[in-house]
mmCIF file of C-alpha atoms in Angstrom:
data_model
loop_
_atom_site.group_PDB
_atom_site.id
_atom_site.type_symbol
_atom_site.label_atom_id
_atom_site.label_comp_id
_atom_site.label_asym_id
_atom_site.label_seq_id
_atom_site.Cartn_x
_atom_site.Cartn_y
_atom_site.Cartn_z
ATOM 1 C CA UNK G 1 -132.273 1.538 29.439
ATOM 2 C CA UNK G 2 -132.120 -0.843 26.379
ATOM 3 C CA UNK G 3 -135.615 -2.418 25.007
ATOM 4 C CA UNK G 4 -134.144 -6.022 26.903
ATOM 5 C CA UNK G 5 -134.509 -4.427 30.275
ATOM 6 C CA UNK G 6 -137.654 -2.366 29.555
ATOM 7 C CA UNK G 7 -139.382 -5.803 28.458
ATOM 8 C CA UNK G 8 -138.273 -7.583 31.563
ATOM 9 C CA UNK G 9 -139.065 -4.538 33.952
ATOM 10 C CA UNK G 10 -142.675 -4.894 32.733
ATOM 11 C CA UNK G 11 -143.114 -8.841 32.898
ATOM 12 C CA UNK G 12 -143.385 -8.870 28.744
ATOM 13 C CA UNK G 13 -141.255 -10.270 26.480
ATOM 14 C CA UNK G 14 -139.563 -9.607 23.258
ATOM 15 C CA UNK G 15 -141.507 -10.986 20.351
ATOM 16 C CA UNK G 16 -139.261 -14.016 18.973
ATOM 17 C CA UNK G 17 -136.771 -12.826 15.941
ATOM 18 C CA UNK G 18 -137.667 -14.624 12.177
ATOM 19 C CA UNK G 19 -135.274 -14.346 8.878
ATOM 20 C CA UNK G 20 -137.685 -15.101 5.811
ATOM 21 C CA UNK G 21 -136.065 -15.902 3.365
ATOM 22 C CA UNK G 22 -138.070 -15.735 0.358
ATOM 23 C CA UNK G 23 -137.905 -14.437 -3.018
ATOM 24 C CA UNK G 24 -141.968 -13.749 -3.546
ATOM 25 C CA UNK G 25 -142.813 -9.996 -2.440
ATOM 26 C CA UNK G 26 -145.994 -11.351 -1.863
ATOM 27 C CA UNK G 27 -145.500 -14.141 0.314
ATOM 28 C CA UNK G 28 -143.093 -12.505 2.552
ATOM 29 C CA UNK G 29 -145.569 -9.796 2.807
ATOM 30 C CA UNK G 30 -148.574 -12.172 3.852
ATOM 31 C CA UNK G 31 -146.076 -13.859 6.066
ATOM 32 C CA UNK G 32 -145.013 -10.985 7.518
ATOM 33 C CA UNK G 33 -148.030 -9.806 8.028
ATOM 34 C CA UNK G 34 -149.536 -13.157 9.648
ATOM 35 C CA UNK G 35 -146.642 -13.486 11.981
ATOM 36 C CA UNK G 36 -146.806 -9.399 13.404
ATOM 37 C CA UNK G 37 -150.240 -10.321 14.230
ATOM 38 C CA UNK G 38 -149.717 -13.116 16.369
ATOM 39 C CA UNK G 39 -147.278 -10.563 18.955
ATOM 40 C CA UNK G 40 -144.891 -13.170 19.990
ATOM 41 C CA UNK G 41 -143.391 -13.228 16.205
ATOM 42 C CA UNK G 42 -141.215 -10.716 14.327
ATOM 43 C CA UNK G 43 -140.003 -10.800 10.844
ATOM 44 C CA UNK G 44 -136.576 -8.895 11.695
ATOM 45 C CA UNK G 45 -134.927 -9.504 9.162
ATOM 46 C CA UNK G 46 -135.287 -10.662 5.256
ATOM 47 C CA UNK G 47 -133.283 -11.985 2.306
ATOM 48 C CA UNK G 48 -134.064 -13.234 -1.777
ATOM 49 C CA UNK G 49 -131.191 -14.789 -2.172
ATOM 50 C CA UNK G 50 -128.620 -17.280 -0.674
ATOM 51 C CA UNK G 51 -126.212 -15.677 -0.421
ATOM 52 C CA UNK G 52 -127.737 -12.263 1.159
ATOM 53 C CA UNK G 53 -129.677 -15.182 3.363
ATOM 54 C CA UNK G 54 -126.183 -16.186 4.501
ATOM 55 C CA UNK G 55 -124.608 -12.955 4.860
ATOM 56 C CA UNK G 56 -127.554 -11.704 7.565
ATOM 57 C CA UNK G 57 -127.307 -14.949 9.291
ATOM 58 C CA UNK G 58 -123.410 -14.052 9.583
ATOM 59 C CA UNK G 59 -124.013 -10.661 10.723
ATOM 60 C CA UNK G 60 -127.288 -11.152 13.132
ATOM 61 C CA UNK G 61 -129.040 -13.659 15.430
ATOM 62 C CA UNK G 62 -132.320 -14.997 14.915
ATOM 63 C CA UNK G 63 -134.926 -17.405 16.962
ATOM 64 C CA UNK G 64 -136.160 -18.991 13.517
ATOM 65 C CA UNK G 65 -135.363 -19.349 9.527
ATOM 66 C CA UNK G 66 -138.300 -19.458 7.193
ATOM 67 C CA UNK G 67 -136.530 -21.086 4.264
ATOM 68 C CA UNK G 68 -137.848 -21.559 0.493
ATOM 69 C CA UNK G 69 -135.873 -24.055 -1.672
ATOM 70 C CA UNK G 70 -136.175 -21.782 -4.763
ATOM 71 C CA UNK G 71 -134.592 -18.029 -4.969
ATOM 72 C CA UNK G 72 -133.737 -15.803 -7.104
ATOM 73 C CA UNK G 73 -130.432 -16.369 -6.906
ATOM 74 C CA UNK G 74 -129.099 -19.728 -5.259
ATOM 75 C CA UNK G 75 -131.111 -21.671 -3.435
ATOM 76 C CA UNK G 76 -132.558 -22.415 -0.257
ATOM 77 C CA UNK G 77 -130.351 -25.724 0.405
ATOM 78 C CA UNK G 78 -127.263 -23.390 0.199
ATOM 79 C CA UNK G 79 -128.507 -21.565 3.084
ATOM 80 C CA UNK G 80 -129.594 -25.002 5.146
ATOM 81 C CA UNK G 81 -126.486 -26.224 4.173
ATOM 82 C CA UNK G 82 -124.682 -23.359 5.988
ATOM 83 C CA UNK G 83 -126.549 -23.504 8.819
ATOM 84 C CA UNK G 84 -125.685 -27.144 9.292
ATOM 85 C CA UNK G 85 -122.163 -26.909 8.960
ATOM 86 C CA UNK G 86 -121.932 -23.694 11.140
ATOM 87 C CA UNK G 87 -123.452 -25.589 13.881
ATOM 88 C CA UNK G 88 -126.459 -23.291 13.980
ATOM 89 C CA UNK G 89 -129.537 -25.405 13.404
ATOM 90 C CA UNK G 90 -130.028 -27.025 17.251
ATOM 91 C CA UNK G 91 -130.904 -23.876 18.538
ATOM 92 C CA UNK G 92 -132.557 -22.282 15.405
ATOM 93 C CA UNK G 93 -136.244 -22.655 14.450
ATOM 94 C CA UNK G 94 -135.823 -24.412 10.673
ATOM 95 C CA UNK G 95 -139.097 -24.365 8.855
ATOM 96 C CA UNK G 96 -138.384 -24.977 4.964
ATOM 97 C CA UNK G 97 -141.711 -23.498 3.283
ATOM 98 C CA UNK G 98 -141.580 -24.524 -0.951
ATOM 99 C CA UNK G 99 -143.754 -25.244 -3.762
ATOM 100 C CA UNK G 100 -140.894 -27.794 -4.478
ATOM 101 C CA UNK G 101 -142.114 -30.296 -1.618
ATOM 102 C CA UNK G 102 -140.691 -33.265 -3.074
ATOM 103 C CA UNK G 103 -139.151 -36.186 -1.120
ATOM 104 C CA UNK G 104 -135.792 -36.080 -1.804
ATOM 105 C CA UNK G 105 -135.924 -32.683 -1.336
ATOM 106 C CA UNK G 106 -137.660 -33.420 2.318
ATOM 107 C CA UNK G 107 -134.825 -36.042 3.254
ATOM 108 C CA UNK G 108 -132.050 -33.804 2.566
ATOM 109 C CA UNK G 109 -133.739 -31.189 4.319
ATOM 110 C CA UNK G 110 -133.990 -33.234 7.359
ATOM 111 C CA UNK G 111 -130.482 -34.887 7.006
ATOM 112 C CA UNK G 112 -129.469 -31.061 7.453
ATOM 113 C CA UNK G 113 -131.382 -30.833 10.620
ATOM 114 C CA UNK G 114 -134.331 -28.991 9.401
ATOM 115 C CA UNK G 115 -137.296 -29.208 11.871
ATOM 116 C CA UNK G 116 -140.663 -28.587 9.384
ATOM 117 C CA UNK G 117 -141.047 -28.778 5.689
ATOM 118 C CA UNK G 118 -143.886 -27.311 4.625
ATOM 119 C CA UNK G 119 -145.884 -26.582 1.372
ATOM 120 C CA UNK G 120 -146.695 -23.776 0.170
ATOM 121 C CA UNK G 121 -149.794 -24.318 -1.394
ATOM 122 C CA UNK G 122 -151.215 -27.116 0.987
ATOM 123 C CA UNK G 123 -149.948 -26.190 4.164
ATOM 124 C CA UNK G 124 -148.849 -22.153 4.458
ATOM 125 C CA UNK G 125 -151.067 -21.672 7.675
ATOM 126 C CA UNK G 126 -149.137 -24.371 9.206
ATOM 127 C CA UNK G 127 -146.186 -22.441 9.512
ATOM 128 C CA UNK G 128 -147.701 -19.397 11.640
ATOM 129 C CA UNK G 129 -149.105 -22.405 13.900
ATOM 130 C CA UNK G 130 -145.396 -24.004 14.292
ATOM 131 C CA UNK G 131 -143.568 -20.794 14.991
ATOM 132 C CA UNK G 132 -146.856 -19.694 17.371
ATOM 133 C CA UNK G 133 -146.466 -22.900 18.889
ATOM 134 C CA UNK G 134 -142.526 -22.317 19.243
ATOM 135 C CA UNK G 135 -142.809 -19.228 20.826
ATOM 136 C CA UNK G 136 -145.629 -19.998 23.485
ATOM 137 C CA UNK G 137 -142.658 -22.659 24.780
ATOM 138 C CA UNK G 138 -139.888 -20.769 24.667
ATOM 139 C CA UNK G 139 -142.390 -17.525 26.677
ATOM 140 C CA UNK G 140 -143.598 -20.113 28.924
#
C-alpha cells in the first residue's frame, strides 16, 4: 500500500510538498526547520542555484516554491521566469523571500505571477504563516 492510501485510510493527510530554493545553509536550515514543525509543511526538495532549481522543478512536483532573488549561481528570476512560461505558477505556491526587496524587483515578480514577496530581514516569519495558512485551505 503506497504512503497516499495509508494517509487517506487513516483520515490524515500528506504534509504539503516545498522546493526552497536558497543558497544560505543557514536559512534553508531555519526554514526547514520552522516549516517540519508546523506538520502540514515539508521541505522535499532543495536547490542553490537556478538552474538545479529548474532542473528539480522539471523532474518533481511541488505544492509551493520558496524563491530567493540572489544564488549562487543564477538567480531567482530565472527560476520565476520558468515557472511562468511553463504555465506552472496558478497552481504553485510562489513566495519570493530576498534581502533584495526592492520595487522593481517586486513588480516583476508579480508580473510573473508570484503570490508573496517577502523580506528577509523584516518579514521571514511571514512566510511560515503564508504557507501555514495555504495548507490549512487546501486540508480543509
Amino acid at each position: 500500500m503506497s504512503t497516499g492510501n495509508a494517509a487517506t485510510l487513516t483520515g490524515s493527510r500528506l504534509p504539503l510538498k516545498v522546493l526552497l530554493i536558497e543558497d544560505s545553509a543557514v536559512i534553508r536550515e531555519s526554514l526547514s526547520e520552522a516549516l517540519g514543525s508546523t506538520g502540514m509543511l515539508q521541505v522535499a526538495g532543495v536547490a542553490e542555484t537556478a538552474d538545479d532549481a529548474v532542473r528539480t522543478l522539471q523532474e518533481a512536483s511541488f505544492d509551493a516554491v520558496i524563491v530567493d532573488l540572489q544564488l549562487r549561481r543564477g538567480s531567482g528570476m530565472d527560476v520565476l521566469s520558468y515557472l511562468h512560461d511553463a504555465g506552472l505558477l496558478p497552481q504553485l505556491m510562489a513566495i519570493v523571500l530576498t534581502n533584495y526587496a526592492l520595487a522593481t524587483y517586486r513588480k516583476r515578480c508579480q508580473q510573473l505571477g508570484v503570490q508573496y514577496f517577502f523580506d528577509k530581514s523584516l518579514e521571514f516569519d511571514r512566510v511560515i504563516e503564508v504557507l501555514d495558512d495555504f495548507a490549512s485551505r487546501r486540508q480543509a
